[in-house]
């Protein structure tokens, strides 16, 4: 199939953020932070926590929680500083977003939803003063978010993404050195083009791994009648009469694949979740952090 | 199936008794079958399954390798509504063409009514007799209309009816002109489809029968005889030619075989008419036959002013003696049980009597003699070549009149109405189904 025809078949190859997206993402981040505080305790201890090693101070950044300010140092120096724990100092999140052609399937597209989840994660990281790096599978350069002000740049970066090519996580995993630093690794994609072991083998000991699998509605529940399926990446096609028996067989195979990812994640103490691209990003992120983030 | 062509049994359909008699009353209606064909082609082209991109192609490919799934792969999906519409158009086109299945055609029996009156024995310019020319036309007509399996009934007043297979001709002696003046057939009683009149002069225009009249100019020649005198007609005048005829024999009755009075009367008549008495029957102008062997009985009968009582063959003449269709029962009597017994049977050239002897003849002896001599005069065969004057007249122009032949009757019921109705009903049901199944498919 010609490249142009293949591209025409992808209903949602681009990313577009709604005007209120950042507001929604900020609200989500505040909710999750509050939930985290309730879980881990309020005040300074909420962030340093029991057994967290103090490593130093850093200047207060506007917008940060004022409860983090070290008042004793403020009194002495007249300038606000905050304490830095070893955990906070080393908190670095990496988000790997699959941008291969198959992510352009579905309405809304898988890439669209994945990008929203990635941006929401960046909002959470910025609020928690973590550094976050977003890497697209088909773009060489990653985007780093260090503060809240970087979020708009991240949205622009993601809106420049396009679901194309066949470079998925397999290509990213070949550059394993890039993912040694993160304390948490978020992999967002459809996971249909690789096996669980291949991805989880890149997760280092002590690294928190979150496998966020997003599938299009027609991939989870195929329509009835005759359909000519087209491989989004290779262009091969196959016309099949989707009778009840055939649809049932497909859904069973898909369920087994998803189950295999879940099992592998459990074995490696990673998180795995599978959602439809129609699921709002808030729900995906809340489910991801339902047990906290590390 | 080629639209527009007439379906003749066996021409386009598979041969065999199942398709005999099948045809379309309006074959042009078959052109309407192009509509469902075109609709099918267009729908098929437009009914490609929708293409959907997927990231799970590998899973579908695994399923596609299963035999049950692969067989469905190549089928294009013409929507059910279109399929029903195509079926409705097809049934409608067939109904419009008017199919009919009227069963196998029955063999028919033709009738040839042959005029063997003396006029048809006259020659035409080409050397053929008038009858030969008319018969040739009738046989050509029969050859074009008939079919193997048909029968032909040959009829003429001078002969017994003969029924033969289509294509066969009667023996020469049946077709030959009789030696007596045979009358014309009663054409008015035979004006029916499938009947052909074979004559020289068309009596009237038939409404249903075919008529093959040879026509013919007037032909001069002998028109009568009296004793040894022949009367000729030259086209304008009658001319007597004395001693132009030679004496012809009549069969002499064996002595004692018949009543003496009849023997004597017959001998006198023969002498007067110039006949010679002979025992032989071959070539005789008149054969006077006595009663065959058998038991006798009392009999009393008469006519024309005389009555006779005497001994006669019990029960009268047997049936085989009365078979000549040109004959007549000249004298009958009511026998025991109310049956009619024939005592005298006369046919051209032959008189048969059941009387053996007269005991008493009552009435005027002249009347007795006159009655029998008139009978002899009437049935004696004319000399060869004698054709009555009226028969020698101009018979007009040749006229071969062939009416439109009605359809050959068939052996089965005409199911055209039921077939058309059934097809129309099927078309209506398919149209309803098409309307009902049209619209978006629910998942």
PDB file of N, CA and C in Angstrom, chain B residues 343-424:
ATOM      1  N   UNK B 343     -82.903 -56.389 -48.840  1.00  0.00           N
ATOM      2  CA  UNK B 343     -83.181 -57.443 -49.823  1.00  0.00           C
ATOM      3  C   UNK B 343     -82.491 -57.132 -51.151  1.00  0.00           C
ATOM      4  N   UNK B 344     -82.284 -55.809 -51.427  1.00  0.00           N
ATOM      5  CA  UNK B 344     -81.594 -55.428 -52.660  1.00  0.00           C
ATOM      6  C   UNK B 344     -80.618 -54.311 -52.306  1.00  0.00           C
ATOM      7  N   UNK B 345     -79.347 -54.516 -52.676  1.00  0.00           N
ATOM      8  CA  UNK B 345     -78.318 -53.485 -52.446  1.00  0.00           C
ATOM      9  C   UNK B 345     -77.693 -53.161 -53.779  1.00  0.00           C
ATOM     10  N   UNK B 346     -77.707 -51.853 -54.139  1.00  0.00           N
ATOM     11  CA  UNK B 346     -77.190 -51.437 -55.435  1.00  0.00           C
ATOM     12  C   UNK B 346     -76.050 -50.482 -55.248  1.00  0.00           C
ATOM     13  N   UNK B 347     -74.938 -50.740 -55.921  1.00  0.00           N
ATOM     14  CA  UNK B 347     -73.786 -49.840 -55.901  1.00  0.00           C
ATOM     15  C   UNK B 347     -73.313 -49.701 -57.330  1.00  0.00           C
ATOM     16  N   UNK B 348     -72.501 -48.705 -57.655  1.00  0.00           N
ATOM     17  CA  UNK B 348     -72.088 -48.522 -59.051  1.00  0.00           C
ATOM     18  C   UNK B 348     -71.496 -49.802 -59.625  1.00  0.00           C
ATOM     19  N   UNK B 349     -72.141 -50.311 -60.659  1.00  0.00           N
ATOM     20  CA  UNK B 349     -71.698 -51.497 -61.371  1.00  0.00           C
ATOM     21  C   UNK B 349     -72.095 -52.808 -60.714  1.00  0.00           C
ATOM     22  N   UNK B 350     -72.943 -52.779 -59.725  1.00  0.00           N
ATOM     23  CA  UNK B 350     -73.274 -54.031 -59.026  1.00  0.00           C
ATOM     24  C   UNK B 350     -74.654 -53.930 -58.384  1.00  0.00           C
ATOM     25  N   UNK B 351     -75.442 -55.008 -58.561  1.00  0.00           N
ATOM     26  CA  UNK B 351     -76.727 -55.141 -57.879  1.00  0.00           C
ATOM     27  C   UNK B 351     -76.708 -56.486 -57.179  1.00  0.00           C
ATOM     28  N   UNK B 352     -76.951 -56.431 -55.848  1.00  0.00           N
ATOM     29  CA  UNK B 352     -77.016 -57.675 -55.067  1.00  0.00           C
ATOM     30  C   UNK B 352     -78.440 -57.878 -54.582  1.00  0.00           C
ATOM     31  N   UNK B 353     -78.964 -59.065 -54.752  1.00  0.00           N
ATOM     32  CA  UNK B 353     -80.332 -59.350 -54.298  1.00  0.00           C
ATOM     33  C   UNK B 353     -80.299 -60.509 -53.324  1.00  0.00           C
ATOM     34  N   UNK B 354     -81.199 -60.431 -52.329  1.00  0.00           N
ATOM     35  CA  UNK B 354     -81.350 -61.535 -51.373  1.00  0.00           C
ATOM     36  C   UNK B 354     -82.493 -62.467 -51.784  1.00  0.00           C
ATOM     37  N   UNK B 355     -83.290 -62.027 -52.770  1.00  0.00           N
ATOM     38  CA  UNK B 355     -84.401 -62.880 -53.218  1.00  0.00           C
ATOM     39  C   UNK B 355     -83.858 -64.157 -53.862  1.00  0.00           C
ATOM     40  N   UNK B 356     -84.571 -65.242 -53.556  1.00  0.00           N
ATOM     41  CA  UNK B 356     -84.252 -66.499 -54.247  1.00  0.00           C
ATOM     42  C   UNK B 356     -85.377 -66.838 -55.242  1.00  0.00           C
ATOM     43  N   UNK B 357     -86.618 -66.522 -54.813  1.00  0.00           N
ATOM     44  CA  UNK B 357     -87.750 -66.805 -55.704  1.00  0.00           C
ATOM     45  C   UNK B 357     -88.910 -65.935 -55.305  1.00  0.00           C
ATOM     46  N   UNK B 358     -89.744 -65.628 -56.324  1.00  0.00           N
ATOM     47  CA  UNK B 358     -90.997 -64.932 -56.087  1.00  0.00           C
ATOM     48  C   UNK B 358     -92.134 -65.959 -56.127  1.00  0.00           C
ATOM     49  N   UNK B 359     -93.008 -65.864 -55.144  1.00  0.00           N
ATOM     50  CA  UNK B 359     -94.236 -66.690 -55.180  1.00  0.00           C
ATOM     51  C   UNK B 359     -95.349 -65.916 -55.874  1.00  0.00           C
ATOM     52  N   UNK B 360     -95.317 -64.588 -55.627  1.00  0.00           N
ATOM     53  CA  UNK B 360     -96.372 -63.765 -56.222  1.00  0.00           C
ATOM     54  C   UNK B 360     -95.829 -62.368 -56.338  1.00  0.00           C
ATOM     55  N   UNK B 361     -96.056 -61.735 -57.497  1.00  0.00           N
ATOM     56  CA  UNK B 361     -95.703 -60.332 -57.696  1.00  0.00           C
ATOM     57  C   UNK B 361     -96.996 -59.592 -57.943  1.00  0.00           C
ATOM     58  N   UNK B 362     -97.265 -58.664 -57.049  1.00  0.00           N
ATOM     59  CA  UNK B 362     -98.530 -57.930 -57.161  1.00  0.00           C
ATOM     60  C   UNK B 362     -98.246 -56.532 -57.694  1.00  0.00           C
ATOM     61  N   UNK B 363     -99.219 -55.924 -58.267  1.00  0.00           N
ATOM     62  CA  UNK B 363     -99.092 -54.568 -58.772  1.00  0.00           C
ATOM     63  C   UNK B 363     -98.965 -54.575 -60.285  1.00  0.00           C
ATOM     64  N   UNK B 364     -98.705 -53.402 -60.824  1.00  0.00           N
ATOM     65  CA  UNK B 364     -98.618 -53.217 -62.271  1.00  0.00           C
ATOM     66  C   UNK B 364     -97.322 -53.864 -62.777  1.00  0.00           C
ATOM     67  N   UNK B 365     -97.436 -54.826 -63.680  1.00  0.00           N
ATOM     68  CA  UNK B 365     -96.209 -55.439 -64.188  1.00  0.00           C
ATOM     69  C   UNK B 365     -95.302 -54.417 -64.844  1.00  0.00           C
ATOM     70  N   UNK B 366     -95.858 -53.393 -65.465  1.00  0.00           N
ATOM     71  CA  UNK B 366     -95.019 -52.363 -66.090  1.00  0.00           C
ATOM     72  C   UNK B 366     -94.249 -51.608 -65.037  1.00  0.00           C
ATOM     73  N   UNK B 367     -94.920 -51.360 -63.903  1.00  0.00           N
ATOM     74  CA  UNK B 367     -94.226 -50.650 -62.821  1.00  0.00           C
ATOM     75  C   UNK B 367     -93.056 -51.482 -62.314  1.00  0.00           C
ATOM     76  N   UNK B 368     -93.260 -52.798 -62.193  1.00  0.00           N
ATOM     77  CA  UNK B 368     -92.178 -53.701 -61.759  1.00  0.00           C
ATOM     78  C   UNK B 368     -91.008 -53.606 -62.722  1.00  0.00           C
ATOM     79  N   UNK B 369     -91.312 -53.685 -64.047  1.00  0.00           N
ATOM     80  CA  UNK B 369     -90.238 -53.654 -65.039  1.00  0.00           C
ATOM     81  C   UNK B 369     -89.543 -52.310 -65.038  1.00  0.00           C
ATOM     82  N   UNK B 370     -90.334 -51.244 -64.964  1.00  0.00           N
ATOM     83  CA  UNK B 370     -89.747 -49.898 -64.994  1.00  0.00           C
ATOM     84  C   UNK B 370     -88.873 -49.658 -63.779  1.00  0.00           C
ATOM     85  N   UNK B 371     -89.316 -50.089 -62.604  1.00  0.00           N
ATOM     86  CA  UNK B 371     -88.568 -49.865 -61.356  1.00  0.00           C
ATOM     87  C   UNK B 371     -87.195 -50.513 -61.434  1.00  0.00           C
ATOM     88  N   UNK B 372     -87.177 -51.759 -61.888  1.00  0.00           N
ATOM     89  CA  UNK B 372     -85.882 -52.470 -61.946  1.00  0.00           C
ATOM     90  C   UNK B 372     -85.000 -51.943 -63.087  1.00  0.00           C
ATOM     91  N   UNK B 373     -85.598 -51.642 -64.218  1.00  0.00           N
ATOM     92  CA  UNK B 373     -84.744 -51.165 -65.311  1.00  0.00           C
ATOM     93  C   UNK B 373     -84.147 -49.805 -64.981  1.00  0.00           C
ATOM     94  N   UNK B 374     -84.892 -48.985 -64.293  1.00  0.00           N
ATOM     95  CA  UNK B 374     -84.315 -47.688 -63.902  1.00  0.00           C
ATOM     96  C   UNK B 374     -83.141 -47.897 -62.929  1.00  0.00           C
ATOM     97  N   UNK B 375     -83.289 -48.885 -62.073  1.00  0.00           N
ATOM     98  CA  UNK B 375     -82.179 -49.207 -61.161  1.00  0.00           C
ATOM     99  C   UNK B 375     -80.971 -49.631 -61.954  1.00  0.00           C
ATOM    100  N   UNK B 376     -81.192 -50.520 -62.939  1.00  0.00           N
ATOM    101  CA  UNK B 376     -80.076 -50.997 -63.746  1.00  0.00           C
ATOM    102  C   UNK B 376     -79.427 -49.834 -64.498  1.00  0.00           C
ATOM    103  N   UNK B 377     -80.235 -48.956 -65.047  1.00  0.00           N
ATOM    104  CA  UNK B 377     -79.711 -47.801 -65.787  1.00  0.00           C
ATOM    105  C   UNK B 377     -78.864 -46.901 -64.884  1.00  0.00           C
ATOM    106  N   UNK B 378     -79.286 -46.800 -63.662  1.00  0.00           N
ATOM    107  CA  UNK B 378     -78.613 -45.878 -62.749  1.00  0.00           C
ATOM    108  C   UNK B 378     -77.280 -46.418 -62.288  1.00  0.00           C
ATOM    109  N   UNK B 379     -77.192 -47.697 -62.090  1.00  0.00           N
ATOM    110  CA  UNK B 379     -75.955 -48.249 -61.506  1.00  0.00           C
ATOM    111  C   UNK B 379     -75.029 -48.845 -62.546  1.00  0.00           C
ATOM    112  N   UNK B 380     -75.488 -48.995 -63.799  1.00  0.00           N
ATOM    113  CA  UNK B 380     -74.587 -49.570 -64.788  1.00  0.00           C
ATOM    114  C   UNK B 380     -73.430 -48.610 -64.986  1.00  0.00           C
ATOM    115  N   UNK B 381     -72.230 -49.152 -65.139  1.00  0.00           N
ATOM    116  CA  UNK B 381     -71.054 -48.303 -65.306  1.00  0.00           C
ATOM    117  C   UNK B 381     -71.066 -47.668 -66.685  1.00  0.00           C
ATOM    118  N   UNK B 382     -70.701 -46.394 -66.759  1.00  0.00           N
ATOM    119  CA  UNK B 382     -70.689 -45.751 -68.067  1.00  0.00           C
ATOM    120  C   UNK B 382     -69.511 -46.253 -68.885  1.00  0.00           C
ATOM    121  N   UNK B 383     -69.565 -46.053 -70.163  1.00  0.00           N
ATOM    122  CA  UNK B 383     -68.425 -46.443 -70.986  1.00  0.00           C
ATOM    123  C   UNK B 383     -67.226 -45.603 -70.597  1.00  0.00           C
ATOM    124  N   UNK B 384     -66.011 -46.100 -70.776  1.00  0.00           N
ATOM    125  CA  UNK B 384     -64.817 -45.312 -70.437  1.00  0.00           C
ATOM    126  C   UNK B 384     -64.777 -44.034 -71.247  1.00  0.00           C
ATOM    127  N   UNK B 385     -64.341 -42.911 -70.587  1.00  0.00           N
ATOM    128  CA  UNK B 385     -64.184 -41.648 -71.260  1.00  0.00           C
ATOM    129  C   UNK B 385     -65.419 -40.786 -71.241  1.00  0.00           C
ATOM    130  N   UNK B 386     -66.522 -41.295 -70.781  1.00  0.00           N
ATOM    131  CA  UNK B 386     -67.754 -40.518 -70.749  1.00  0.00           C
ATOM    132  C   UNK B 386     -67.701 -39.627 -69.512  1.00  0.00           C
ATOM    133  N   UNK B 387     -67.804 -38.350 -69.725  1.00  0.00           N
ATOM    134  CA  UNK B 387     -67.873 -37.393 -68.621  1.00  0.00           C
ATOM    135  C   UNK B 387     -69.073 -36.517 -68.879  1.00  0.00           C
ATOM    136  N   UNK B 388     -69.970 -36.431 -67.952  1.00  0.00           N
ATOM    137  CA  UNK B 388     -71.186 -35.648 -68.182  1.00  0.00           C
ATOM    138  C   UNK B 388     -70.871 -34.223 -68.608  1.00  0.00           C
ATOM    139  N   UNK B 389     -71.780 -33.659 -69.352  1.00  0.00           N
ATOM    140  CA  UNK B 389     -71.583 -32.326 -69.906  1.00  0.00           C
ATOM    141  C   UNK B 389     -71.269 -31.292 -68.844  1.00  0.00           C
ATOM    142  N   UNK B 390     -72.001 -31.318 -67.759  1.00  0.00           N
ATOM    143  CA  UNK B 390     -71.785 -30.328 -66.694  1.00  0.00           C
ATOM    144  C   UNK B 390     -70.377 -30.422 -66.118  1.00  0.00           C
ATOM    145  N   UNK B 391     -69.860 -31.634 -66.120  1.00  0.00           N
ATOM    146  CA  UNK B 391     -68.524 -31.830 -65.545  1.00  0.00           C
ATOM    147  C   UNK B 391     -67.447 -31.325 -66.481  1.00  0.00           C
ATOM    148  N   UNK B 392     -67.751 -31.224 -67.798  1.00  0.00           N
ATOM    149  CA  UNK B 392     -66.730 -30.800 -68.749  1.00  0.00           C
ATOM    150  C   UNK B 392     -66.617 -29.280 -68.851  1.00  0.00           C
ATOM    151  N   UNK B 393     -67.394 -28.538 -68.102  1.00  0.00           N
ATOM    152  CA  UNK B 393     -67.404 -27.085 -68.213  1.00  0.00           C
ATOM    153  C   UNK B 393     -66.142 -26.488 -67.585  1.00  0.00           C
ATOM    154  N   UNK B 394     -65.948 -25.189 -67.828  1.00  0.00           N
ATOM    155  CA  UNK B 394     -64.800 -24.456 -67.275  1.00  0.00           C
ATOM    156  C   UNK B 394     -64.873 -24.435 -65.738  1.00  0.00           C
ATOM    157  N   UNK B 395     -63.768 -24.770 -65.110  1.00  0.00           N
ATOM    158  CA  UNK B 395     -63.736 -24.807 -63.631  1.00  0.00           C
ATOM    159  C   UNK B 395     -63.080 -23.553 -63.048  1.00  0.00           C
ATOM    160  N   UNK B 396     -62.861 -22.544 -63.871  1.00  0.00           N
ATOM    161  CA  UNK B 396     -62.306 -21.303 -63.333  1.00  0.00           C
ATOM    162  C   UNK B 396     -60.793 -21.370 -63.176  1.00  0.00           C
ATOM    163  N   UNK B 397     -60.269 -20.384 -62.413  1.00  0.00           N
ATOM    164  CA  UNK B 397     -58.825 -20.279 -62.204  1.00  0.00           C
ATOM    165  C   UNK B 397     -58.393 -21.159 -61.041  1.00  0.00           C
ATOM    166  N   UNK B 398     -57.131 -21.434 -61.065  1.00  0.00           N
ATOM    167  CA  UNK B 398     -56.536 -22.176 -59.930  1.00  0.00           C
ATOM    168  C   UNK B 398     -56.624 -21.314 -58.669  1.00  0.00           C
ATOM    169  N   UNK B 399     -57.115 -21.886 -57.591  1.00  0.00           N
ATOM    170  CA  UNK B 399     -57.231 -21.162 -56.314  1.00  0.00           C
ATOM    171  C   UNK B 399     -56.775 -22.067 -55.182  1.00  0.00           C
ATOM    172  N   UNK B 400     -55.691 -21.656 -54.571  1.00  0.00           N
ATOM    173  CA  UNK B 400     -55.232 -22.359 -53.379  1.00  0.00           C
ATOM    174  C   UNK B 400     -55.440 -21.415 -52.193  1.00  0.00           C
ATOM    175  N   UNK B 401     -56.394 -21.701 -51.369  1.00  0.00           N
ATOM    176  CA  UNK B 401     -56.745 -20.834 -50.248  1.00  0.00           C
ATOM    177  C   UNK B 401     -56.316 -21.521 -48.961  1.00  0.00           C
ATOM    178  N   UNK B 402     -55.373 -20.853 -48.238  1.00  0.00           N
ATOM    179  CA  UNK B 402     -54.838 -21.450 -47.011  1.00  0.00           C
ATOM    180  C   UNK B 402     -55.097 -20.493 -45.858  1.00  0.00           C
ATOM    181  N   UNK B 403     -55.982 -20.807 -44.930  1.00  0.00           N
ATOM    182  CA  UNK B 403     -56.237 -19.904 -43.809  1.00  0.00           C
ATOM    183  C   UNK B 403     -55.112 -20.001 -42.775  1.00  0.00           C
ATOM    184  N   UNK B 404     -55.107 -19.026 -41.784  1.00  0.00           N
ATOM    185  CA  UNK B 404     -54.180 -19.079 -40.673  1.00  0.00           C
ATOM    186  C   UNK B 404     -54.519 -20.290 -39.831  1.00  0.00           C
ATOM    187  N   UNK B 405     -53.509 -21.043 -39.526  1.00  0.00           N
ATOM    188  CA  UNK B 405     -53.749 -22.252 -38.758  1.00  0.00           C
ATOM    189  C   UNK B 405     -53.701 -21.912 -37.281  1.00  0.00           C
ATOM    190  N   UNK B 406     -54.657 -22.403 -36.536  1.00  0.00           N
ATOM    191  CA  UNK B 406     -54.639 -22.164 -35.094  1.00  0.00           C
ATOM    192  C   UNK B 406     -53.498 -22.955 -34.468  1.00  0.00           C
ATOM    193  N   UNK B 407     -53.104 -22.521 -33.251  1.00  0.00           N
ATOM    194  CA  UNK B 407     -51.998 -23.191 -32.561  1.00  0.00           C
ATOM    195  C   UNK B 407     -52.297 -24.664 -32.365  1.00  0.00           C
ATOM    196  N   UNK B 408     -51.275 -25.419 -32.553  1.00  0.00           N
ATOM    197  CA  UNK B 408     -51.389 -26.857 -32.296  1.00  0.00           C
ATOM    198  C   UNK B 408     -51.770 -27.075 -30.848  1.00  0.00           C
ATOM    199  N   UNK B 409     -52.769 -27.801 -30.554  1.00  0.00           N
ATOM    200  CA  UNK B 409     -53.165 -28.015 -29.157  1.00  0.00           C
ATOM    201  C   UNK B 409     -52.065 -28.727 -28.390  1.00  0.00           C
ATOM    202  N   UNK B 410     -51.996 -28.420 -27.101  1.00  0.00           N
ATOM    203  CA  UNK B 410     -50.974 -29.032 -26.269  1.00  0.00           C
ATOM    204  C   UNK B 410     -51.616 -30.017 -25.324  1.00  0.00           C
ATOM    205  N   UNK B 411     -50.763 -30.864 -24.785  1.00  0.00           N
ATOM    206  CA  UNK B 411     -51.272 -31.921 -23.931  1.00  0.00           C
ATOM    207  C   UNK B 411     -51.429 -31.519 -22.486  1.00  0.00           C
ATOM    208  N   UNK B 412     -50.730 -30.452 -22.069  1.00  0.00           N
ATOM    209  CA  UNK B 412     -50.768 -30.125 -20.648  1.00  0.00           C
ATOM    210  C   UNK B 412     -51.596 -28.874 -20.394  1.00  0.00           C
ATOM    211  N   UNK B 413     -51.729 -28.527 -19.121  1.00  0.00           N
ATOM    212  CA  UNK B 413     -52.432 -27.300 -18.763  1.00  0.00           C
ATOM    213  C   UNK B 413     -51.566 -26.097 -19.102  1.00  0.00           C
ATOM    214  N   UNK B 414     -52.205 -24.978 -19.431  1.00  0.00           N
ATOM    215  CA  UNK B 414     -51.466 -23.741 -19.673  1.00  0.00           C
ATOM    216  C   UNK B 414     -51.204 -23.081 -18.324  1.00  0.00           C
ATOM    217  N   UNK B 415     -49.926 -23.134 -17.900  1.00  0.00           N
ATOM    218  CA  UNK B 415     -49.592 -22.590 -16.580  1.00  0.00           C
ATOM    219  C   UNK B 415     -49.074 -21.171 -16.653  1.00  0.00           C
ATOM    220  N   UNK B 416     -49.281 -20.459 -17.784  1.00  0.00           N
ATOM    221  CA  UNK B 416     -48.659 -19.145 -17.922  1.00  0.00           C
ATOM    222  C   UNK B 416     -49.088 -18.208 -16.812  1.00  0.00           C
ATOM    223  N   UNK B 417     -50.404 -18.188 -16.482  1.00  0.00           N
ATOM    224  CA  UNK B 417     -50.866 -17.255 -15.467  1.00  0.00           C
ATOM    225  C   UNK B 417     -50.242 -17.542 -14.113  1.00  0.00           C
ATOM    226  N   UNK B 418     -50.166 -18.807 -13.789  1.00  0.00           N
ATOM    227  CA  UNK B 418     -49.625 -19.161 -12.466  1.00  0.00           C
ATOM    228  C   UNK B 418     -48.143 -18.845 -12.389  1.00  0.00           C
ATOM    229  N   UNK B 419     -47.420 -19.089 -13.458  1.00  0.00           N
ATOM    230  CA  UNK B 419     -45.980 -18.821 -13.439  1.00  0.00           C
ATOM    231  C   UNK B 419     -45.747 -17.323 -13.325  1.00  0.00           C
ATOM    232  N   UNK B 420     -46.437 -16.529 -14.125  1.00  0.00           N
ATOM    233  CA  UNK B 420     -46.268 -15.076 -14.066  1.00  0.00           C
ATOM    234  C   UNK B 420     -46.639 -14.559 -12.693  1.00  0.00           C
ATOM    235  N   UNK B 421     -47.760 -15.036 -12.158  1.00  0.00           N
ATOM    236  CA  UNK B 421     -48.194 -14.590 -10.844  1.00  0.00           C
ATOM    237  C   UNK B 421     -47.177 -14.927  -9.771  1.00  0.00           C
ATOM    238  N   UNK B 422     -46.638 -16.120  -9.837  1.00  0.00           N
ATOM    239  CA  UNK B 422     -45.645 -16.532  -8.860  1.00  0.00           C
ATOM    240  C   UNK B 422     -44.399 -15.659  -8.923  1.00  0.00           C
ATOM    241  N   UNK B 423     -43.961 -15.363 -10.139  1.00  0.00           N
ATOM    242  CA  UNK B 423     -42.772 -14.523 -10.279  1.00  0.00           C
ATOM    243  C   UNK B 423     -43.045 -13.107  -9.785  1.00  0.00           C
ATOM    244  N   UNK B 424     -44.226 -12.587 -10.085  1.00  0.00           N
ATOM    245  CA  UNK B 424     -44.556 -11.231  -9.635  1.00  0.00           C
ATOM    246  C   UNK B 424     -44.614 -11.184  -8.113  1.00  0.00           C
TER     247      UNK B 424
END
